[in-house]
mmCIF file with all atom_site columns, C-alpha atoms in Angstrom:
data_model
loop_
_atom_site.group_PDB
_atom_site.id
_atom_site.type_symbol
_atom_site.label_atom_id
_atom_site.label_alt_id
_atom_site.label_comp_id
_atom_site.label_asym_id
_atom_site.label_entity_id
_atom_site.label_seq_id
_atom_site.pdbx_PDB_ins_code
_atom_site.Cartn_x
_atom_site.Cartn_y
_atom_site.Cartn_z
_atom_site.occupancy
_atom_site.B_iso_or_equiv
_atom_site.pdbx_formal_charge
_atom_site.auth_seq_id
_atom_site.auth_comp_id
_atom_site.auth_asym_id
_atom_site.auth_atom_id
_atom_site.pdbx_PDB_model_num
ATOM 1   C CA . MET M 1 1   ? -52.964 -190.791 4.184   1.00 0.00 ? 15  MET M CA 1
ATOM 2   C CA . ILE M 1 2   ? -53.353 -188.954 7.557   1.00 0.00 ? 16  ILE M CA 1
ATOM 3   C CA . GLN M 1 3   ? -51.717 -185.840 5.992   1.00 0.00 ? 17  GLN M CA 1
ATOM 4   C CA . ILE M 1 4   ? -54.344 -185.785 3.013   1.00 0.00 ? 18  ILE M CA 1
ATOM 5   C CA . GLU M 1 5   ? -57.319 -186.163 5.721   1.00 0.00 ? 19  GLU M CA 1
ATOM 6   C CA . GLN M 1 6   ? -55.784 -183.103 7.810   1.00 0.00 ? 20  GLN M CA 1
ATOM 7   C CA . LEU M 1 7   ? -55.261 -181.242 4.508   1.00 0.00 ? 21  LEU M CA 1
ATOM 8   C CA . TYR M 1 8   ? -58.961 -182.004 3.538   1.00 0.00 ? 22  TYR M CA 1
ATOM 9   C CA . GLU M 1 9   ? -60.192 -180.887 6.886   1.00 0.00 ? 23  GLU M CA 1
ATOM 10  C CA . GLU M 1 10  ? -58.229 -177.856 6.899   1.00 0.00 ? 24  GLU M CA 1
ATOM 11  C CA . VAL M 1 11  ? -59.049 -176.556 3.245   1.00 0.00 ? 25  VAL M CA 1
ATOM 12  C CA . GLN M 1 12  ? -62.342 -178.022 2.527   1.00 0.00 ? 26  GLN M CA 1
ATOM 13  C CA . PRO M 1 13  ? -64.502 -175.186 4.266   1.00 0.00 ? 27  PRO M CA 1
ATOM 14  C CA . GLN M 1 14  ? -62.453 -172.548 2.688   1.00 0.00 ? 28  GLN M CA 1
ATOM 15  C CA . VAL M 1 15  ? -62.717 -174.006 -1.013  1.00 0.00 ? 29  VAL M CA 1
ATOM 16  C CA . GLU M 1 16  ? -66.550 -174.544 -0.437  1.00 0.00 ? 30  GLU M CA 1
ATOM 17  C CA . ALA M 1 17  ? -66.862 -170.882 0.879   1.00 0.00 ? 31  ALA M CA 1
ATOM 18  C CA . PHE M 1 18  ? -64.843 -169.650 -2.187  1.00 0.00 ? 32  PHE M CA 1
ATOM 19  C CA . PHE M 1 19  ? -67.357 -171.450 -4.424  1.00 0.00 ? 33  PHE M CA 1
ATOM 20  C CA . TYR M 1 20  ? -70.318 -170.311 -2.606  1.00 0.00 ? 34  TYR M CA 1
ATOM 21  C CA . ALA M 1 21  ? -69.074 -166.682 -2.657  1.00 0.00 ? 35  ALA M CA 1
ATOM 22  C CA . LYS M 1 22  ? -68.831 -166.952 -6.399  1.00 0.00 ? 36  LYS M CA 1
ATOM 23  C CA . THR M 1 23  ? -71.963 -169.031 -7.209  1.00 0.00 ? 37  THR M CA 1
ATOM 24  C CA . GLY M 1 24  ? -74.305 -168.155 -4.190  1.00 0.00 ? 38  GLY M CA 1
ATOM 25  C CA . ASN M 1 25  ? -75.531 -171.875 -4.302  1.00 0.00 ? 39  ASN M CA 1
ATOM 26  C CA . GLN M 1 26  ? -74.684 -174.175 -1.437  1.00 0.00 ? 40  GLN M CA 1
ATOM 27  C CA . MET M 1 27  ? -75.470 -177.437 -3.422  1.00 0.00 ? 41  MET M CA 1
ATOM 28  C CA . LEU M 1 28  ? -73.313 -176.177 -6.336  1.00 0.00 ? 42  LEU M CA 1
ATOM 29  C CA . ALA M 1 29  ? -70.608 -175.136 -4.183  1.00 0.00 ? 43  ALA M CA 1
ATOM 30  C CA . GLN M 1 30  ? -70.256 -178.558 -2.490  1.00 0.00 ? 44  GLN M CA 1
ATOM 31  C CA . ASP M 1 31  ? -70.330 -180.202 -5.734  1.00 0.00 ? 45  ASP M CA 1
ATOM 32  C CA . LEU M 1 32  ? -67.637 -177.982 -7.017  1.00 0.00 ? 46  LEU M CA 1
ATOM 33  C CA . CYS M 1 33  ? -65.546 -178.535 -3.951  1.00 0.00 ? 47  CYS M CA 1
ATOM 34  C CA . GLN M 1 34  ? -65.874 -182.321 -4.238  1.00 0.00 ? 48  GLN M CA 1
ATOM 35  C CA . ASP M 1 35  ? -64.875 -181.930 -7.993  1.00 0.00 ? 49  ASP M CA 1
ATOM 36  C CA . THR M 1 36  ? -61.853 -179.897 -6.864  1.00 0.00 ? 50  THR M CA 1
ATOM 37  C CA . PHE M 1 37  ? -60.682 -182.848 -4.439  1.00 0.00 ? 51  PHE M CA 1
ATOM 38  C CA . TYR M 1 38  ? -61.411 -185.581 -7.101  1.00 0.00 ? 52  TYR M CA 1
ATOM 39  C CA . GLU M 1 39  ? -59.283 -183.475 -9.899  1.00 0.00 ? 53  GLU M CA 1
ATOM 40  C CA . ALA M 1 40  ? -56.567 -182.887 -7.135  1.00 0.00 ? 54  ALA M CA 1
ATOM 41  C CA . CYS M 1 41  ? -56.521 -186.912 -6.409  1.00 0.00 ? 55  CYS M CA 1
ATOM 42  C CA . LYS M 1 42  ? -56.532 -187.553 -10.135 1.00 0.00 ? 56  LYS M CA 1
ATOM 43  C CA . SER M 1 43  ? -53.486 -185.378 -10.753 1.00 0.00 ? 57  SER M CA 1
ATOM 44  C CA . ILE M 1 44  ? -51.590 -185.515 -7.510  1.00 0.00 ? 58  ILE M CA 1
ATOM 45  C CA . GLY M 1 45  ? -48.648 -187.079 -9.715  1.00 0.00 ? 59  GLY M CA 1
ATOM 46  C CA . SER M 1 46  ? -48.515 -183.584 -11.690 1.00 0.00 ? 60  SER M CA 1
ATOM 47  C CA . PHE M 1 47  ? -48.067 -181.570 -8.446  1.00 0.00 ? 61  PHE M CA 1
ATOM 48  C CA . SER M 1 48  ? -44.507 -180.240 -8.646  1.00 0.00 ? 62  SER M CA 1
ATOM 49  C CA . GLY M 1 49  ? -44.328 -178.940 -5.287  1.00 0.00 ? 63  GLY M CA 1
ATOM 50  C CA . THR M 1 50  ? -43.163 -175.295 -6.382  1.00 0.00 ? 64  THR M CA 1
ATOM 51  C CA . SER M 1 51  ? -46.224 -173.995 -4.771  1.00 0.00 ? 65  SER M CA 1
ATOM 52  C CA . THR M 1 52  ? -48.108 -175.264 -1.490  1.00 0.00 ? 66  THR M CA 1
ATOM 53  C CA . LEU M 1 53  ? -50.775 -177.995 -1.759  1.00 0.00 ? 67  LEU M CA 1
ATOM 54  C CA . LYS M 1 54  ? -53.273 -175.437 -0.696  1.00 0.00 ? 68  LYS M CA 1
ATOM 55  C CA . THR M 1 55  ? -52.436 -173.044 -3.607  1.00 0.00 ? 69  THR M CA 1
ATOM 56  C CA . TRP M 1 56  ? -52.550 -175.858 -5.829  1.00 0.00 ? 70  TRP M CA 1
ATOM 57  C CA . LEU M 1 57  ? -55.922 -176.753 -4.688  1.00 0.00 ? 71  LEU M CA 1
ATOM 58  C CA . PHE M 1 58  ? -57.189 -173.317 -5.179  1.00 0.00 ? 72  PHE M CA 1
ATOM 59  C CA . SER M 1 59  ? -55.946 -173.220 -8.682  1.00 0.00 ? 73  SER M CA 1
ATOM 60  C CA . ILE M 1 60  ? -58.036 -176.382 -9.319  1.00 0.00 ? 74  ILE M CA 1
ATOM 61  C CA . ALA M 1 61  ? -60.879 -174.870 -7.810  1.00 0.00 ? 75  ALA M CA 1
ATOM 62  C CA . ASN M 1 62  ? -60.668 -171.625 -9.931  1.00 0.00 ? 76  ASN M CA 1
ATOM 63  C CA . ASN M 1 63  ? -60.183 -173.571 -13.226 1.00 0.00 ? 77  ASN M CA 1
ATOM 64  C CA . LEU M 1 64  ? -63.084 -175.746 -12.432 1.00 0.00 ? 78  LEU M CA 1
ATOM 65  C CA . LEU M 1 65  ? -65.054 -172.808 -11.886 1.00 0.00 ? 79  LEU M CA 1
ATOM 66  C CA . LYS M 1 66  ? -64.164 -171.019 -15.027 1.00 0.00 ? 80  LYS M CA 1
ATOM 67  C CA . LYS M 1 67  ? -65.050 -174.178 -16.735 1.00 0.00 ? 81  LYS M CA 1
ATOM 68  C CA . TYR M 1 68  ? -68.332 -174.382 -15.114 1.00 0.00 ? 82  TYR M CA 1
ATOM 69  C CA . TYR M 1 69  ? -69.150 -170.804 -16.113 1.00 0.00 ? 83  TYR M CA 1
ATOM 70  C CA . ARG M 1 70  ? -67.927 -171.587 -19.787 1.00 0.00 ? 84  ARG M CA 1
ATOM 71  C CA . LYS M 1 71  ? -69.843 -174.935 -19.947 1.00 0.00 ? 85  LYS M CA 1
ATOM 72  C CA . ASN M 1 72  ? -72.968 -173.386 -18.770 1.00 0.00 ? 86  ASN M CA 1
ATOM 73  C CA . HIS M 1 73  ? -72.808 -169.904 -20.292 1.00 0.00 ? 87  HIS M CA 1
ATOM 74  C CA . TYR M 1 74  ? -73.193 -168.846 -16.821 1.00 0.00 ? 88  TYR M CA 1
ATOM 75  C CA . GLU M 1 75  ? -73.864 -165.065 -16.677 1.00 0.00 ? 89  GLU M CA 1
ATOM 76  C CA . GLN M 1 76  ? -72.852 -163.798 -13.046 1.00 0.00 ? 90  GLN M CA 1
ATOM 77  C CA . ASN M 1 77  ? -75.327 -161.557 -11.247 1.00 0.00 ? 91  ASN M CA 1
ATOM 78  C CA . LEU M 1 78  ? -72.923 -160.488 -8.403  1.00 0.00 ? 92  LEU M CA 1
ATOM 79  C CA . VAL M 1 79  ? -75.742 -158.259 -6.505  1.00 0.00 ? 93  VAL M CA 1
ATOM 80  C CA . ALA M 1 80  ? -78.020 -161.117 -6.363  1.00 0.00 ? 94  ALA M CA 1
ATOM 81  C CA . ARG M 1 81  ? -75.725 -164.176 -5.582  1.00 0.00 ? 95  ARG M CA 1
ATOM 82  C CA . LEU M 1 82  ? -73.869 -162.039 -2.656  1.00 0.00 ? 96  LEU M CA 1
ATOM 83  C CA . SER M 1 83  ? -77.200 -160.475 -1.115  1.00 0.00 ? 97  SER M CA 1
ATOM 84  C CA . ALA M 1 84  ? -78.341 -163.852 -0.697  1.00 0.00 ? 98  ALA M CA 1
ATOM 85  C CA . LEU M 1 85  ? -75.569 -164.998 1.329   1.00 0.00 ? 99  LEU M CA 1
ATOM 86  C CA . LEU M 1 86  ? -76.649 -162.623 4.199   1.00 0.00 ? 100 LEU M CA 1
ATOM 87  C CA . ILE M 1 87  ? -80.427 -163.321 3.986   1.00 0.00 ? 101 ILE M CA 1
ATOM 88  C CA . GLU M 1 88  ? -80.417 -166.348 6.414   1.00 0.00 ? 102 GLU M CA 1
ATOM 89  C CA . GLU M 1 89  ? -79.006 -164.174 9.066   1.00 0.00 ? 103 GLU M CA 1
ATOM 90  C CA . VAL M 1 90  ? -81.582 -161.424 9.034   1.00 0.00 ? 104 VAL M CA 1
ATOM 91  C CA . HIS M 1 91  ? -84.176 -160.991 11.718  1.00 0.00 ? 105 HIS M CA 1
ATOM 92  C CA . SER M 1 92  ? -86.365 -157.942 10.738  1.00 0.00 ? 106 SER M CA 1
ATOM 93  C CA . THR M 1 93  ? -87.407 -156.421 7.410   1.00 0.00 ? 107 THR M CA 1
ATOM 94  C CA . GLU M 1 94  ? -85.600 -153.041 8.279   1.00 0.00 ? 108 GLU M CA 1
ATOM 95  C CA . HIS M 1 95  ? -82.258 -155.123 8.838   1.00 0.00 ? 109 HIS M CA 1
ATOM 96  C CA . LEU M 1 96  ? -82.712 -156.763 5.508   1.00 0.00 ? 110 LEU M CA 1
ATOM 97  C CA . ILE M 1 97  ? -83.238 -153.631 3.547   1.00 0.00 ? 111 ILE M CA 1
ATOM 98  C CA . GLU M 1 98  ? -80.160 -151.966 5.262   1.00 0.00 ? 112 GLU M CA 1
ATOM 99  C CA . ILE M 1 99  ? -78.354 -154.945 4.577   1.00 0.00 ? 113 ILE M CA 1
ATOM 100 C CA . LYS M 1 100 ? -79.484 -155.226 0.653   1.00 0.00 ? 114 LYS M CA 1
ATOM 101 C CA . GLU M 1 101 ? -78.551 -151.501 0.298   1.00 0.00 ? 115 GLU M CA 1
ATOM 102 C CA . ASP M 1 102 ? -75.099 -151.876 1.921   1.00 0.00 ? 116 ASP M CA 1
ATOM 103 C CA . MET M 1 103 ? -74.685 -155.059 -0.130  1.00 0.00 ? 117 MET M CA 1
ATOM 104 C CA . LYS M 1 104 ? -75.613 -153.480 -3.526  1.00 0.00 ? 118 LYS M CA 1
ATOM 105 C CA . SER M 1 105 ? -73.479 -150.428 -2.943  1.00 0.00 ? 119 SER M CA 1
ATOM 106 C CA . PHE M 1 106 ? -70.435 -152.696 -2.192  1.00 0.00 ? 120 PHE M CA 1
ATOM 107 C CA . LEU M 1 107 ? -71.029 -154.767 -5.029  1.00 0.00 ? 121 LEU M CA 1
ATOM 108 C CA . TYR M 1 108 ? -71.537 -151.968 -7.269  1.00 0.00 ? 122 TYR M CA 1
ATOM 109 C CA . VAL M 1 109 ? -68.184 -150.593 -6.112  1.00 0.00 ? 123 VAL M CA 1
ATOM 110 C CA . LEU M 1 110 ? -66.531 -154.114 -6.259  1.00 0.00 ? 124 LEU M CA 1
ATOM 111 C CA . SER M 1 111 ? -67.724 -154.570 -9.896  1.00 0.00 ? 125 SER M CA 1
ATOM 112 C CA . LYS M 1 112 ? -66.143 -151.388 -11.097 1.00 0.00 ? 126 LYS M CA 1
ATOM 113 C CA . LEU M 1 113 ? -62.940 -153.104 -10.294 1.00 0.00 ? 127 LEU M CA 1
ATOM 114 C CA . ARG M 1 114 ? -60.802 -154.910 -12.851 1.00 0.00 ? 128 ARG M CA 1
ATOM 115 C CA . GLU M 1 115 ? -61.331 -158.828 -12.820 1.00 0.00 ? 129 GLU M CA 1
ATOM 116 C CA . GLU M 1 116 ? -57.914 -159.461 -11.372 1.00 0.00 ? 130 GLU M CA 1
ATOM 117 C CA . ASP M 1 117 ? -58.671 -157.088 -8.619  1.00 0.00 ? 131 ASP M CA 1
ATOM 118 C CA . ARG M 1 118 ? -61.881 -158.546 -8.015  1.00 0.00 ? 132 ARG M CA 1
ATOM 119 C CA . GLU M 1 119 ? -60.633 -162.084 -7.725  1.00 0.00 ? 133 GLU M CA 1
ATOM 120 C CA . LEU M 1 120 ? -57.739 -160.683 -5.287  1.00 0.00 ? 134 LEU M CA 1
ATOM 121 C CA . VAL M 1 121 ? -60.378 -159.263 -3.026  1.00 0.00 ? 135 VAL M CA 1
ATOM 122 C CA . LEU M 1 122 ? -62.582 -162.504 -3.158  1.00 0.00 ? 136 LEU M CA 1
ATOM 123 C CA . LEU M 1 123 ? -59.746 -164.876 -2.764  1.00 0.00 ? 137 LEU M CA 1
ATOM 124 C CA . ARG M 1 124 ? -58.538 -162.828 0.500   1.00 0.00 ? 138 ARG M CA 1
ATOM 125 C CA . THR M 1 125 ? -62.083 -162.470 1.753   1.00 0.00 ? 139 THR M CA 1
ATOM 126 C CA . TYR M 1 126 ? -63.950 -165.796 1.150   1.00 0.00 ? 140 TYR M CA 1
ATOM 127 C CA . ALA M 1 127 ? -61.330 -168.119 0.395   1.00 0.00 ? 141 ALA M CA 1
ATOM 128 C CA . GLU M 1 128 ? -58.824 -166.875 3.363   1.00 0.00 ? 142 GLU M CA 1
ATOM 129 C CA . LEU M 1 129 ? -56.004 -167.366 1.266   1.00 0.00 ? 143 LEU M CA 1
ATOM 130 C CA . SER M 1 130 ? -52.813 -165.921 2.402   1.00 0.00 ? 144 SER M CA 1
ATOM 131 C CA . PHE M 1 131 ? -51.105 -162.971 0.476   1.00 0.00 ? 145 PHE M CA 1
ATOM 132 C CA . ALA M 1 132 ? -48.322 -165.618 -0.585  1.00 0.00 ? 146 ALA M CA 1
ATOM 133 C CA . GLU M 1 133 ? -51.088 -167.984 -2.016  1.00 0.00 ? 147 GLU M CA 1
ATOM 134 C CA . ILE M 1 134 ? -52.651 -165.314 -3.830  1.00 0.00 ? 148 ILE M CA 1
ATOM 135 C CA . GLY M 1 135 ? -49.643 -164.063 -5.214  1.00 0.00 ? 149 GLY M CA 1
ATOM 136 C CA . GLU M 1 136 ? -48.611 -167.540 -6.307  1.00 0.00 ? 150 GLU M CA 1
ATOM 137 C CA . MET M 1 137 ? -52.186 -168.116 -8.014  1.00 0.00 ? 151 MET M CA 1
ATOM 138 C CA . LEU M 1 138 ? -52.098 -164.726 -9.681  1.00 0.00 ? 152 LEU M CA 1
ATOM 139 C CA . GLY M 1 139 ? -48.455 -164.949 -10.681 1.00 0.00 ? 153 GLY M CA 1
ATOM 140 C CA . LYS M 1 140 ? -47.524 -162.220 -8.593  1.00 0.00 ? 154 LYS M CA 1
ATOM 141 C CA . SER M 1 141 ? -45.509 -161.581 -5.570  1.00 0.00 ? 155 SER M CA 1
ATOM 142 C CA . GLU M 1 142 ? -46.380 -161.850 -2.121  1.00 0.00 ? 156 GLU M CA 1
ATOM 143 C CA . ASN M 1 143 ? -45.782 -158.141 -1.401  1.00 0.00 ? 157 ASN M CA 1
ATOM 144 C CA . TYR M 1 144 ? -47.781 -157.444 -4.523  1.00 0.00 ? 158 TYR M CA 1
ATOM 145 C CA . ALA M 1 145 ? -50.887 -159.216 -3.398  1.00 0.00 ? 159 ALA M CA 1
ATOM 146 C CA . ARG M 1 146 ? -50.579 -157.583 -0.019  1.00 0.00 ? 160 ARG M CA 1
ATOM 147 C CA . VAL M 1 147 ? -49.976 -154.001 -1.164  1.00 0.00 ? 161 VAL M CA 1
ATOM 148 C CA . THR M 1 148 ? -52.634 -154.386 -3.698  1.00 0.00 ? 162 THR M CA 1
ATOM 149 C CA . PHE M 1 149 ? -55.335 -155.713 -1.380  1.00 0.00 ? 163 PHE M CA 1
ATOM 150 C CA . HIS M 1 150 ? -54.840 -152.771 0.950   1.00 0.00 ? 164 HIS M CA 1
ATOM 151 C CA . ARG M 1 151 ? -54.973 -150.407 -1.689  1.00 0.00 ? 165 ARG M CA 1
ATOM 152 C CA . LEU M 1 152 ? -58.180 -151.913 -3.090  1.00 0.00 ? 166 LEU M CA 1
ATOM 153 C CA . LYS M 1 153 ? -59.622 -152.043 0.532   1.00 0.00 ? 167 LYS M CA 1
ATOM 154 C CA . ARG M 1 154 ? -59.007 -148.289 0.961   1.00 0.00 ? 168 ARG M CA 1
ATOM 155 C CA . LYS M 1 155 ? -60.364 -147.715 -2.536  1.00 0.00 ? 169 LYS M CA 1
ATOM 156 C CA . LEU M 1 156 ? -63.458 -149.740 -1.873  1.00 0.00 ? 170 LEU M CA 1
ATOM 157 C CA . GLN M 1 157 ? -64.026 -147.749 1.619   1.00 0.00 ? 171 GLN M CA 1
ATOM 158 C CA . THR M 1 158 ? -63.675 -144.499 -0.037  1.00 0.00 ? 172 THR M CA 1
ATOM 159 C CA . GLU M 1 159 ? -65.994 -145.343 -2.919  1.00 0.00 ? 173 GLU M CA 1
ATOM 160 C CA . MET M 1 160 ? -68.453 -146.655 -0.413  1.00 0.00 ? 174 MET M CA 1
ATOM 161 C CA . GLU M 1 161 ? -68.165 -143.444 1.771   1.00 0.00 ? 175 GLU M CA 1
ATOM 162 C CA . GLU M 1 162 ? -68.922 -141.367 -1.289  1.00 0.00 ? 176 GLU M CA 1
ATOM 163 C CA . LEU M 1 163 ? -72.058 -143.314 -2.150  1.00 0.00 ? 177 LEU M CA 1
ATOM 164 C CA . GLU M 1 164 ? -73.621 -142.640 1.632   1.00 0.00 ? 178 GLU M CA 1
#
């Protein structure tokens, strides 16, 4: 039981951050996070051990998010959702405008990526998964996840510079 509590304390903030980055809604992120751990507890018997528990939890989280989108016919507006993440930390109007412009540019460049590439960037950045865990979730190798992330990072930086 202590191991489960330790795992929860370690992974829960990352799962919630993943949902928050994807939905832009703190309450929904908390609900989906709780649902993830509930589903994990219900199906712990089906955990085969071929991956880490953390990777398995993020697979459940990812599936719950997809189910949520399908169920609610949720149309994502990535610019609005991720822009809202930073508004709470802004102290001046000029700073807010600067952040929103940078965020819009970044999200525009991010939106041009393939879905799998966007997913990789978000899993690494917001969920803080290791490359091994991301590779496992995507059905690829750890090296693939690492190399692809660094290439995507360079690509995003280059395209952001071109927009300036």
